Coordinates of C-alpha atoms and ligand atoms in Angstrom, one line a residue:
M252 CA -14.6 4.4 -3.1
A253 CA -12.1 1.7 -4.2
T254 CA -9.7 2.1 -7.1
K255 CA -9.2 -1.0 -9.3
V256 CA -6.1 -1.6 -11.2
M257 CA -5.9 -4.6 -13.6
V258 CA -2.6 -6.5 -13.8
N259 CA -2.2 -8.1 -17.2
I260 CA 1.0 -10.1 -17.5
P261 CA 1.6 -12.2 -20.6
G262 CA 1.1 -15.9 -19.9
E263 CA -0.7 -15.3 -16.6
N264 CA -4.3 -14.9 -15.6
T265 CA -5.2 -11.2 -15.4
Y266 CA -5.9 -10.1 -11.8
S267 CA -7.3 -7.1 -10.1
V268 CA -5.7 -5.0 -7.3
R269 CA -8.4 -3.1 -5.3
I270 CA -7.2 -0.2 -3.2
G271 CA -9.4 1.7 -0.7
A272 CA -10.6 2.1 2.9
G273 CA -12.7 -0.7 4.4
L274 CA -12.1 -3.3 1.6
L275 CA -11.5 -6.1 4.1
A276 CA -15.3 -6.4 4.6
G277 CA -15.7 -7.4 1.0
L278 CA -12.7 -9.7 0.8
G279 CA -14.6 -13.0 0.8
A280 CA -16.7 -12.2 -2.3
H281 CA -13.6 -11.1 -4.2
V282 CA -11.7 -14.2 -3.2
R283 CA -14.6 -16.4 -4.3
D284 CA -14.9 -14.6 -7.6
A285 CA -11.2 -14.3 -8.4
C286 CA -10.5 -18.0 -7.6
G287 CA -13.7 -19.3 -9.3
I288 CA -14.8 -21.1 -6.1
Q289 CA -18.0 -23.1 -6.4
G290 CA -19.9 -24.3 -3.4
V291 CA -18.2 -24.4 0.0
G292 CA -14.6 -23.6 -0.5
R293 CA -11.6 -23.7 1.9
A294 CA -9.5 -20.7 2.6
L295 CA -6.4 -20.5 4.8
V296 CA -5.4 -17.1 6.2
I297 CA -1.7 -16.8 6.9
T298 CA -0.8 -13.8 9.0
D299 CA 1.7 -12.7 11.6
S300 CA 1.5 -12.2 15.4
N301 CA 1.2 -8.4 15.1
V302 CA -1.5 -8.4 12.4
A303 CA -3.6 -11.3 13.7
P304 CA -5.1 -9.5 16.7
L305 CA -5.9 -6.5 14.4
Y306 CA -7.3 -7.9 11.2
R307 CA -7.6 -11.7 11.3
A308 CA -11.2 -11.7 12.7
A309 CA -12.4 -9.2 10.0
A310 CA -10.8 -11.2 7.2
K311 CA -12.2 -14.5 8.4
A312 CA -15.6 -13.1 9.0
S313 CA -15.7 -11.8 5.4
L314 CA -14.6 -15.2 4.0
A315 CA -17.2 -17.0 6.1
E316 CA -19.9 -14.5 4.9
A317 CA -19.0 -15.5 1.4
G318 CA -19.5 -19.2 2.3
L319 CA -15.8 -20.1 2.6
R320 CA -14.6 -22.3 5.4
A321 CA -11.6 -20.3 6.8
S322 CA -8.7 -21.6 8.9
D323 CA -5.7 -19.6 9.9
I324 CA -2.0 -19.9 10.7
V325 CA -0.2 -17.2 12.7
V326 CA 3.6 -16.9 12.3
P327 CA 5.9 -14.8 14.5
A328 CA 6.1 -11.2 13.2
G329 CA 9.5 -10.3 11.6
E330 CA 11.9 -11.3 8.8
E331 CA 12.9 -14.5 10.8
S332 CA 9.6 -16.1 9.6
K333 CA 10.9 -16.0 6.1
S334 CA 12.7 -19.3 6.8
L335 CA 12.7 -22.8 5.6
E336 CA 11.7 -23.9 9.1
V337 CA 8.6 -21.7 9.3
L338 CA 7.7 -22.6 5.7
G339 CA 7.9 -26.3 6.5
E340 CA 5.6 -25.7 9.5
V341 CA 3.1 -23.9 7.3
W342 CA 3.1 -26.8 4.8
E343 CA 2.7 -29.4 7.6
A344 CA -0.2 -27.3 9.0
M345 CA -1.8 -27.1 5.6
A346 CA -1.7 -30.8 5.2
G347 CA -2.9 -31.3 8.8
L348 CA -5.9 -29.2 8.0
G349 CA -6.7 -31.4 5.1
L350 CA -6.4 -28.6 2.5
S351 CA -6.6 -29.9 -1.0
R352 CA -5.7 -28.4 -4.4
D353 CA -8.8 -26.2 -4.5
C354 CA -8.1 -24.2 -1.4
V355 CA -7.0 -20.6 -1.5
V356 CA -4.2 -19.1 0.6
V357 CA -4.9 -15.6 1.9
A358 CA -1.7 -13.7 2.8
L359 CA -2.8 -11.1 5.4
G360 CA 0.2 -8.9 6.4
G361 CA 3.3 -7.1 5.2
G362 CA 5.9 -8.3 2.8
V363 CA 7.2 -11.0 5.1
V364 CA 3.8 -12.7 5.2
G365 CA 3.2 -12.1 1.5
D366 CA 6.5 -13.7 0.5
L367 CA 6.2 -16.6 2.8
A368 CA 2.5 -17.4 2.1
G369 CA 3.0 -16.8 -1.6
F370 CA 5.8 -19.4 -1.7
A371 CA 3.8 -21.8 0.5
A372 CA 0.9 -21.5 -2.0
A373 CA 3.2 -21.8 -5.0
A374 CA 4.4 -25.3 -4.0
Y375 CA 1.7 -26.8 -1.8
M376 CA 0.2 -29.7 -3.9
R377 CA 2.2 -28.1 -6.8
G378 CA 0.4 -24.9 -6.6
V379 CA -2.8 -23.4 -5.1
D380 CA -4.3 -19.9 -5.5
V381 CA -3.0 -17.1 -3.3
V382 CA -4.8 -13.8 -2.6
Q383 CA -2.6 -11.0 -1.3
V384 CA -4.0 -8.8 1.4
P385 CA -1.2 -6.3 2.1
T386 CA -1.3 -4.4 5.4
T387 CA 1.9 -2.4 5.2
L388 CA 2.5 0.5 2.8
L389 CA 5.6 -1.4 1.4
A390 CA 3.5 -4.4 0.6
M391 CA 0.7 -2.3 -1.0
V392 CA 3.1 -0.4 -3.2
D393 CA 5.5 -3.2 -4.1
S394 CA 5.6 -6.7 -2.7
S395 CA 2.0 -7.8 -3.1
V396 CA 2.1 -7.3 -6.9
G397 CA 4.3 -9.0 -9.4
G398 CA 4.6 -12.5 -8.0
K399 CA 8.0 -12.7 -6.4
T400 CA 7.8 -15.0 -3.4
A401 CA 10.7 -16.4 -1.3
V402 CA 12.2 -17.3 2.0
N403 CA 15.7 -16.6 3.2
L404 CA 18.7 -19.0 3.6
E405 CA 21.6 -18.6 6.0
A406 CA 23.6 -17.6 2.9
G407 CA 21.3 -14.7 2.0
K408 CA 17.9 -13.1 1.6
N409 CA 15.3 -14.5 -0.8
L410 CA 17.5 -17.2 -2.1
V411 CA 14.7 -19.8 -2.6
G412 CA 11.4 -18.9 -4.0
A413 CA 9.1 -18.9 -6.9
F414 CA 7.2 -16.6 -9.2
K415 CA 3.6 -16.9 -8.2
Q416 CA 1.2 -14.2 -9.3
P417 CA -1.8 -13.7 -6.9
A418 CA -5.3 -14.3 -8.1
H419 CA -6.3 -11.0 -6.5
V420 CA -4.8 -8.2 -4.3
C421 CA -7.0 -6.5 -1.7
A422 CA -5.2 -3.4 -0.3
D423 CA -7.5 -2.1 2.5
T424 CA -5.9 1.3 3.3
S425 CA -7.7 1.5 6.6
T426 CA -5.3 -1.2 7.9
L427 CA -2.5 1.4 7.6
D428 CA -4.1 3.3 10.5
T429 CA -2.2 1.0 12.9
L430 CA 1.1 0.9 11.0
P431 CA 4.0 2.3 13.0
E432 CA 5.5 5.5 11.6
R433 CA 8.9 3.9 10.8
E434 CA 7.1 1.3 8.6
W435 CA 5.3 4.1 6.8
R436 CA 8.7 5.6 5.9
C437 CA 9.8 2.2 4.7
G438 CA 7.0 2.2 2.2
F439 CA 7.7 5.8 1.2
A440 CA 11.2 4.9 0.1
E441 CA 9.7 2.4 -2.3
V442 CA 7.2 5.0 -3.5
V443 CA 10.0 7.4 -4.3
K444 CA 11.9 4.6 -6.0
S445 CA 8.9 4.0 -8.3
A446 CA 8.2 7.6 -9.0
A447 CA 11.9 8.4 -9.9
I448 CA 12.1 5.5 -12.2
D449 CA 8.6 5.9 -13.7
S450 CA 8.0 9.4 -15.0
D451 CA 8.0 13.2 -14.5
D452 CA 4.2 13.0 -13.9
F453 CA 4.6 10.6 -10.9
F454 CA 7.7 12.3 -9.5
F455 CA 6.4 15.8 -9.6
W456 CA 3.0 14.6 -8.3
M457 CA 5.0 13.2 -5.3
A458 CA 6.9 16.5 -4.8
D459 CA 3.5 18.3 -4.8
H460 CA 1.9 15.8 -2.4
A461 CA 4.9 15.0 -0.1
E462 CA 3.4 17.0 2.8
A463 CA 0.0 15.3 2.5
L464 CA 1.7 11.9 2.2
A465 CA 3.8 12.5 5.3
A466 CA 0.6 13.4 7.1
H467 CA -1.0 10.2 5.9
D468 CA -3.7 12.0 4.0
A469 CA -6.0 9.2 2.9
D470 CA -6.6 10.4 -0.7
A471 CA -2.9 11.1 -1.3
V472 CA -1.9 7.7 0.1
A473 CA -4.5 5.8 -2.0
E474 CA -3.4 7.6 -5.1
A475 CA 0.3 7.0 -4.4
I476 CA -0.5 3.2 -4.0
A477 CA -2.4 3.1 -7.2
R478 CA 0.3 4.9 -9.1
C479 CA 2.9 2.4 -7.8
V480 CA 0.7 -0.5 -8.7
V481 CA 0.2 0.7 -12.3
F482 CA 4.0 1.3 -12.6
K483 CA 4.9 -2.1 -11.2
A484 CA 2.3 -3.9 -13.3
D485 CA 3.8 -2.4 -16.4
V486 CA 7.3 -3.3 -15.4
V487 CA 6.4 -6.9 -14.6
A488 CA 4.3 -7.2 -17.8
A489 CA 7.4 -6.3 -19.7
D490 CA 9.8 -8.6 -17.8
K491 CA 7.9 -11.1 -15.6
T492 CA 11.0 -13.1 -14.4
E493 CA 13.6 -10.3 -14.4
S494 CA 15.3 -11.8 -17.4
R495 CA 14.9 -9.0 -19.9
G496 CA 16.8 -6.2 -18.2
V497 CA 13.6 -4.3 -17.3
R498 CA 12.5 -5.5 -13.9
E499 CA 15.9 -4.7 -12.5
C500 CA 14.8 -1.1 -12.4
L501 CA 12.9 -2.0 -9.2
N502 CA 16.2 -2.4 -7.6
Y503 CA 17.1 1.3 -7.8
G504 CA 18.8 2.2 -4.5
H505 CA 19.1 -1.4 -3.4
T506 CA 22.7 -1.9 -4.4
L507 CA 24.1 0.2 -1.6
G508 CA 21.0 -0.2 0.4
H509 CA 21.5 -4.0 0.8
A510 CA 25.2 -3.4 1.7
I511 CA 24.2 -0.8 4.4
E512 CA 21.6 -3.2 5.9
K513 CA 24.2 -5.9 6.1
L514 CA 27.2 -3.9 7.4
A515 CA 25.1 -1.9 9.9
G516 CA 23.5 -5.2 11.1
Y517 CA 20.0 -6.2 10.0
G518 CA 17.5 -4.2 12.0
T519 CA 19.7 -1.2 12.7
F520 CA 18.1 0.6 9.7
T521 CA 14.9 -0.3 8.1
H522 CA 15.0 -1.6 4.5
G523 CA 13.4 1.7 3.4
E524 CA 16.0 3.9 5.3
A525 CA 18.8 1.9 3.6
V526 CA 17.2 2.1 0.2
A527 CA 16.7 5.9 0.5
E528 CA 20.4 6.3 1.2
G529 CA 21.1 4.0 -1.7
M530 CA 19.1 6.2 -4.0
R531 CA 20.9 9.3 -2.8
F532 CA 24.2 7.5 -3.6
A533 CA 23.1 6.1 -6.9
A534 CA 21.9 9.5 -8.1
R535 CA 25.3 11.0 -7.3
L536 CA 27.1 8.2 -9.0
A537 CA 24.8 8.7 -12.0
Q538 CA 25.9 12.3 -12.2
D539 CA 29.4 11.0 -13.2
A540 CA 28.4 7.7 -14.9
A541 CA 25.1 8.4 -16.6
G542 CA 24.7 12.2 -17.0
A543 CA 22.2 12.8 -14.3
S544 CA 21.8 16.5 -13.4
A545 CA 22.5 18.3 -10.1
E546 CA 18.8 19.4 -10.2
F547 CA 17.7 15.8 -10.3
V548 CA 19.9 14.9 -7.3
Q549 CA 18.6 17.8 -5.4
A550 CA 14.9 17.2 -6.2
Q551 CA 15.2 13.6 -5.1
D552 CA 17.0 14.6 -1.8
E553 CA 14.3 17.1 -1.1
L554 CA 11.5 14.6 -1.7
L555 CA 13.2 12.0 0.6
D556 CA 13.7 14.7 3.3
A557 CA 10.1 15.7 3.0
L558 CA 9.0 12.1 3.6
G559 CA 11.1 11.7 6.7
L560 CA 13.9 9.9 5.1
P561 CA 17.0 12.1 5.7
A562 CA 20.5 11.2 4.8
L563 CA 21.9 8.6 7.2
D564 CA 24.3 9.7 9.8
W565 CA 26.3 6.5 9.3
T566 CA 29.3 5.4 7.3
A567 CA 31.5 2.3 6.9
D568 CA 34.8 1.5 5.3
P569 CA 34.3 1.9 1.5
A570 CA 36.2 -1.4 0.9
D571 CA 33.8 -3.3 3.2
L572 CA 30.8 -1.8 1.4
L573 CA 32.2 -2.7 -2.0
D574 CA 32.8 -6.2 -0.8
A575 CA 29.3 -6.5 0.5
M576 CA 27.9 -5.3 -2.8
K577 CA 30.0 -7.9 -4.7
R578 CA 28.5 -10.7 -2.6
D579 CA 25.0 -9.6 -3.2
K580 CA 23.0 -11.9 -5.4
K581 CA 22.3 -9.1 -7.9
A582 CA 26.1 -8.8 -8.7
R583 CA 27.2 -10.7 -11.8
G584 CA 30.7 -12.3 -12.2
G585 CA 32.1 -10.2 -9.4
H586 CA 30.9 -6.9 -11.0
V587 CA 28.6 -4.6 -9.1
R588 CA 25.6 -3.4 -11.1
F589 CA 23.7 -0.2 -10.3
V590 CA 20.4 1.1 -11.6
L591 CA 21.5 4.6 -12.5
P592 CA 18.9 7.3 -13.2
R593 CA 19.8 9.5 -16.2
D594 CA 16.9 11.7 -15.3
V595 CA 13.4 11.2 -13.8
G596 CA 11.8 8.4 -15.8
D597 CA 15.0 7.5 -17.6
W598 CA 17.5 4.9 -16.2
Q599 CA 20.1 2.4 -17.2
L600 CA 21.6 -0.7 -15.7
A601 CA 25.3 -0.3 -15.5
E602 CA 28.3 -2.3 -14.3
V603 CA 30.4 0.3 -12.6
P604 CA 34.2 -0.4 -12.2
D605 CA 35.4 -0.9 -8.7
E606 CA 37.5 2.2 -8.7
G607 CA 34.6 4.4 -9.7
I608 CA 32.5 3.0 -6.9
L609 CA 35.3 3.3 -4.3
A610 CA 35.9 6.9 -5.3
H611 CA 32.2 7.7 -4.8
L612 CA 32.1 5.8 -1.5
R613 CA 35.1 7.7 -0.2
A614 CA 33.4 11.0 -1.2
W615 CA 30.2 9.8 0.4
A616 CA 31.9 8.9 3.7
E617 CA 34.0 12.1 3.8
A618 CA 30.9 14.3 3.3
K619 CA 29.4 12.7 6.3
Q620 CA 32.5 12.9 8.5
G621 CA 33.1 16.5 7.4
Ligands
NAD1998 P1 6.9 -6.8 7.5 O1 6.0 -7.8 6.8 O2 7.9 -7.4 8.5 O3 6.0 -5.8 8.3 C1 6.6 -4.8 9.1 C2 6.0 -4.8 10.5 O4 4.7 -4.2 10.5 C3 5.9 -6.2 11.1 O5 6.2 -6.1 12.4 C4 4.4 -6.5 10.9 O6 3.9 -7.4 11.9 C5 3.8 -5.1 11.1 N1 2.5 -4.8 10.5 C6 2.1 -5.2 9.3 N2 1.0 -4.6 9.0 C7 0.6 -3.9 10.1 C8 -0.5 -3.0 10.3 N3 -1.4 -2.8 9.5 N4 -0.5 -2.5 11.6 C9 0.5 -2.7 12.5 N5 1.5 -3.4 12.2 C10 1.6 -4.0 11.0 O7 7.7 -5.9 6.5 P2 7.4 -5.2 5.1 O8 8.2 -4.0 5.1 O9 6.0 -5.1 4.8 O10 8.0 -6.2 4.1 C11 9.4 -6.5 4.0 C12 9.6 -7.8 3.3 O11 9.1 -7.7 2.0 C13 11.0 -8.3 3.2 O12 11.1 -9.6 3.5 C14 11.3 -8.1 1.7 O13 12.3 -9.0 1.2 C15 10.0 -8.3 1.1 N6 9.8 -7.7 -0.2 C16 9.3 -8.4 -1.2 C17 9.1 -7.9 -2.5 C18 8.5 -8.7 -3.5 O14 8.4 -8.3 -4.7 N7 8.0 -9.9 -3.2 C19 9.3 -6.5 -2.7 C20 9.8 -5.8 -1.6 C21 10.0 -6.3 -0.4
LIG1999 N1 10.6 -5.5 -5.6 C1 11.3 -6.2 -6.6 C2 10.5 -6.9 -7.7 O1 9.4 -7.2 -7.5 O2 11.1 -7.2 -8.7

């Protein structure tokens, strides 16, 4: 049984996100339908070197069955593929394959492939359709929906990109069977983020289902994905280009999280592990700066613990962490901004003065050392 969520963003074509086990088999028919392809169409599957041996054949077979001529490009797995160099290679390969404006790009993989292929589609011949086929939990709950695409520069992550909404999203949850455990936890961090920002209903549903989720129970996982997609679709509908002070809520936990990733050295902690720590920190900061309760902080800690995201046994010099936060692209005019939860489902975007951040970072570091 598939769950279907419709994403209706003002000024964009409405698209469907289908969530369920075994959906890859029906991918071709949905691509044809979503992209309005008549006759023999051309599809390009962009995937990575880990995902290709697992799911490329099934994706291409389904596209072929629907009468689409499918080619593929495989990029090396990992964040390094979100580069101008790889993007240039993808565009050259697309031109070499003779793809024209009516082709459709199928992004088969995690957030790296989704962001890279989405940007490739956004600019190739000034824009061709993209269908997102997320194969990581993080990509299913977050990156495949909402249209942010980008590659990294030496100067920082995601510095060049475009908003490119997909024509369709196909989240085949059976692809998660091969996902490494650490990548599951990466996705869980974003699920907790969504639940804490969204509502009591989602947050307490998570608390009730944490054990089932940690055990990868198929029904619980599918429901968590659907809840995240509904939440994200609403946020993006309210603030498509992150210019209205709403979409920023999706950065909850990311202010300290990004600084941890950078100072610890990329790859030391996963993005999810760093974001989980960032949410623990932001919740404590919010106790002082936004009136969050001790009960909220504790409930979030317990949920993260239950999903295998314990507090990190790592610290750094508070001054270095503050400096890293100020250099982040989310900072404005040298001021660090935090998404602060006042309570479950209630948040504010706040510029916190340096002294307040430093005091909390010192307490955070001392608690770990003590
Ligand atoms: P990823 O794409 O690197 O995937 C993680 C690892 O899992 C990779 O090694 C990949 O090859 C492997 N993998 C993927 N699917 C698999 C499967 N089913 N079985 C086995 N292995 C599999 O990482 P990610 O966590 O999915 O995405 C991170 C990226 O997403 C970052 O670049 C981040 O900036 C981006 N992101 C984008 C948005 C957005 O809104 N566009 C939101 C959040 C994150
Ligand atoms: N994950 C951040 C966003 O889509 O805005």
